[in-house]
PDB file of C-alpha atoms in Angstrom:
ATOM      1  CA  MET A   1      16.503  51.669  59.162  1.00  0.00           C
ATOM      2  CA  SER A   2      18.492  48.720  57.756  1.00  0.00           C
ATOM      3  CA  ASP A   3      22.033  47.980  58.894  1.00  0.00           C
ATOM      4  CA  LEU A   4      23.308  49.076  55.482  1.00  0.00           C
ATOM      5  CA  LYS A   5      21.474  52.374  55.559  1.00  0.00           C
ATOM      6  CA  SER A   6      22.440  53.199  59.143  1.00  0.00           C
ATOM      7  CA  ALA A   7      26.080  52.284  58.525  1.00  0.00           C
ATOM      8  CA  ALA A   8      26.068  54.169  55.240  1.00  0.00           C
ATOM      9  CA  CYS A   9      24.666  57.295  56.828  1.00  0.00           C
ATOM     10  CA  GLY A  10      27.192  57.193  59.670  1.00  0.00           C
ATOM     11  CA  ALA A  11      27.669  60.339  61.689  1.00  0.00           C
ATOM     12  CA  GLY A  12      26.775  63.541  59.960  1.00  0.00           C
ATOM     13  CA  CYS A  13      25.409  62.592  56.524  1.00  0.00           C
ATOM     14  CA  ASP A  14      26.812  65.770  55.008  1.00  0.00           C
ATOM     15  CA  GLN A  15      26.161  67.142  51.528  1.00  0.00           C
ATOM     16  CA  THR A  16      29.532  66.351  49.892  1.00  0.00           C
ATOM     17  CA  SER A  17      29.730  65.158  46.322  1.00  0.00           C
ATOM     18  CA  PRO A  18      29.019  61.450  45.786  1.00  0.00           C
ATOM     19  CA  GLY A  19      32.571  60.178  45.276  1.00  0.00           C
ATOM     20  CA  ALA A  20      34.306  62.682  47.533  1.00  0.00           C
ATOM     21  CA  LEU A  21      34.598  60.466  50.603  1.00  0.00           C
ATOM     22  CA  ASP A  22      36.003  57.539  48.637  1.00  0.00           C
ATOM     23  CA  LYS A  23      38.576  59.831  47.057  1.00  0.00           C
ATOM     24  CA  LYS A  24      39.433  61.554  50.354  1.00  0.00           C
ATOM     25  CA  GLN A  25      39.916  58.157  51.956  1.00  0.00           C
ATOM     26  CA  SER A  26      42.489  57.132  49.366  1.00  0.00           C
ATOM     27  CA  GLN A  27      44.293  60.472  49.783  1.00  0.00           C
ATOM     28  CA  SER A  28      44.488  60.247  53.575  1.00  0.00           C
ATOM     29  CA  SER A  29      47.716  59.379  55.306  1.00  0.00           C
ATOM     30  CA  ALA A  30      48.123  55.850  56.614  1.00  0.00           C
ATOM     31  CA  THR A  31      47.666  57.028  60.198  1.00  0.00           C
ATOM     32  CA  ASP A  32      44.350  58.779  59.435  1.00  0.00           C
ATOM     33  CA  ALA A  33      42.616  56.201  57.277  1.00  0.00           C
ATOM     34  CA  PRO A  34      41.185  52.962  58.609  1.00  0.00           C
ATOM     35  CA  ILE A  35      42.548  49.782  57.088  1.00  0.00           C
ATOM     36  CA  VAL A  36      40.259  48.960  54.183  1.00  0.00           C
ATOM     37  CA  THR A  37      40.099  45.374  53.048  1.00  0.00           C
ATOM     38  CA  VAL A  38      37.037  45.646  50.785  1.00  0.00           C
ATOM     39  CA  PRO A  39      37.694  48.083  47.931  1.00  0.00           C
ATOM     40  CA  SER A  40      35.171  50.767  47.112  1.00  0.00           C
ATOM     41  CA  PRO A  41      32.867  50.105  44.149  1.00  0.00           C
ATOM     42  CA  CYS A  42      33.463  53.697  42.998  1.00  0.00           C
ATOM     43  CA  ILE A  43      34.572  53.867  39.354  1.00  0.00           C
ATOM     44  CA  ASP A  44      34.948  57.685  39.262  1.00  0.00           C
ATOM     45  CA  ILE A  45      31.740  58.262  37.322  1.00  0.00           C
ATOM     46  CA  CYS A  46      30.068  60.201  40.105  1.00  0.00           C
ATOM     47  CA  LYS A  47      26.656  61.415  39.023  1.00  0.00           C
ATOM     48  CA  ILE A  48      23.337  60.708  40.746  1.00  0.00           C
ATOM     49  CA  ASP A  49      20.475  59.675  38.463  1.00  0.00           C
ATOM     50  CA  GLY A  50      17.445  61.824  39.260  1.00  0.00           C
ATOM     51  CA  ASN A  51      14.980  58.994  38.613  1.00  0.00           C
ATOM     52  CA  THR A  52      16.569  56.264  40.720  1.00  0.00           C
ATOM     53  CA  GLY A  53      18.613  58.261  43.233  1.00  0.00           C
ATOM     54  CA  LEU A  54      21.578  56.005  42.442  1.00  0.00           C
ATOM     55  CA  CYS A  55      25.048  56.912  41.205  1.00  0.00           C
ATOM     56  CA  ILE A  56      25.258  55.979  37.534  1.00  0.00           C
ATOM     57  CA  GLY A  57      28.789  54.657  38.079  1.00  0.00           C
ATOM     58  CA  CYS A  58      28.580  52.482  41.184  1.00  0.00           C
ATOM     59  CA  LEU A  59      24.787  52.276  41.774  1.00  0.00           C
ATOM     60  CA  ARG A  60      25.037  53.436  45.392  1.00  0.00           C
ATOM     61  CA  THR A  61      22.819  56.041  47.032  1.00  0.00           C
ATOM     62  CA  ARG A  62      24.349  59.245  48.388  1.00  0.00           C
ATOM     63  CA  ASP A  63      24.112  57.933  51.954  1.00  0.00           C
ATOM     64  CA  GLU A  64      25.783  54.654  50.986  1.00  0.00           C
ATOM     65  CA  ILE A  65      28.604  56.562  49.288  1.00  0.00           C
ATOM     66  CA  ARG A  66      29.085  58.827  52.298  1.00  0.00           C
ATOM     67  CA  GLY A  67      29.077  55.955  54.768  1.00  0.00           C
ATOM     68  CA  TRP A  68      31.470  53.627  52.942  1.00  0.00           C
ATOM     69  CA  LYS A  69      34.533  54.884  54.819  1.00  0.00           C
ATOM     70  CA  ASN A  70      33.079  54.007  58.235  1.00  0.00           C
ATOM     71  CA  MET A  71      31.237  50.853  57.206  1.00  0.00           C
ATOM     72  CA  PRO A  72      32.510  47.520  58.579  1.00  0.00           C
ATOM     73  CA  ASP A  73      33.739  45.000  56.021  1.00  0.00           C
ATOM     74  CA  ASP A  74      30.825  42.600  56.532  1.00  0.00           C
ATOM     75  CA  LEU A  75      28.375  45.349  55.549  1.00  0.00           C
ATOM     76  CA  ARG A  76      30.609  46.399  52.652  1.00  0.00           C
ATOM     77  CA  LEU A  77      30.484  42.849  51.314  1.00  0.00           C
ATOM     78  CA  GLN A  78      26.720  42.809  51.788  1.00  0.00           C
ATOM     79  CA  MET A  79      26.471  46.077  49.868  1.00  0.00           C
ATOM     80  CA  ILE A  80      28.623  44.730  47.018  1.00  0.00           C
ATOM     81  CA  ASP A  81      26.173  41.818  46.720  1.00  0.00           C
ATOM     82  CA  GLU A  82      23.235  44.237  46.790  1.00  0.00           C
ATOM     83  CA  LEU A  83      24.842  46.366  44.070  1.00  0.00           C
ATOM     84  CA  SER A  84      25.035  43.298  41.831  1.00  0.00           C
ATOM     85  CA  LEU A  85      21.301  42.772  42.323  1.00  0.00           C
ATOM     86  CA  ARG A  86      20.612  46.445  41.595  1.00  0.00           C
ATOM     87  CA  ARG A  87      22.539  46.189  38.336  1.00  0.00           C
ATOM     88  CA  VAL A  88      20.486  43.159  37.260  1.00  0.00           C
ATOM     89  CA  GLU A  89      17.245  44.926  38.215  1.00  0.00           C
ATOM     90  CA  LEU A  90      18.234  48.025  36.254  1.00  0.00           C
ATOM     91  CA  GLU A  91      19.161  45.965  33.208  1.00  0.00           C
ATOM     92  CA  THR A  92      15.853  44.079  33.303  1.00  0.00           C
ATOM     93  CA  GLY A  93      13.797  47.196  34.012  1.00  0.00           C
ATOM     94  CA  LYS A  94      12.619  46.164  37.475  1.00  0.00           C
ATOM     95  CA  THR A  95      14.037  49.145  39.313  1.00  0.00           C
ATOM     96  CA  GLU A  96      12.750  50.241  42.711  1.00  0.00           C
ATOM     97  CA  THR A  97      13.842  53.512  44.228  1.00  0.00           C
ATOM     98  CA  PRO A  98      15.845  52.812  47.439  1.00  0.00           C
TER      99      PRO A  98
END
């Protein structure tokens, strides 16, 4: 399993809605939430495409969405770069299912 996937899955990999963890994180009190320096790519269009398995808003998988809160910043930055590549692949029709 790649670093991104293992960090994204984190502990538990529950069945919450795709954007729920990002939203819960922003609603947490300052003492509960870790300090986040890399903002979430969530744009509040939380729907998973059945063909690609990616959120149509942010292009992350369910596991990547769930794991964002516990992911270290270096992996978050790596994921942001990967999301840019995914967008290009989707726009050019060269999509691979993650």
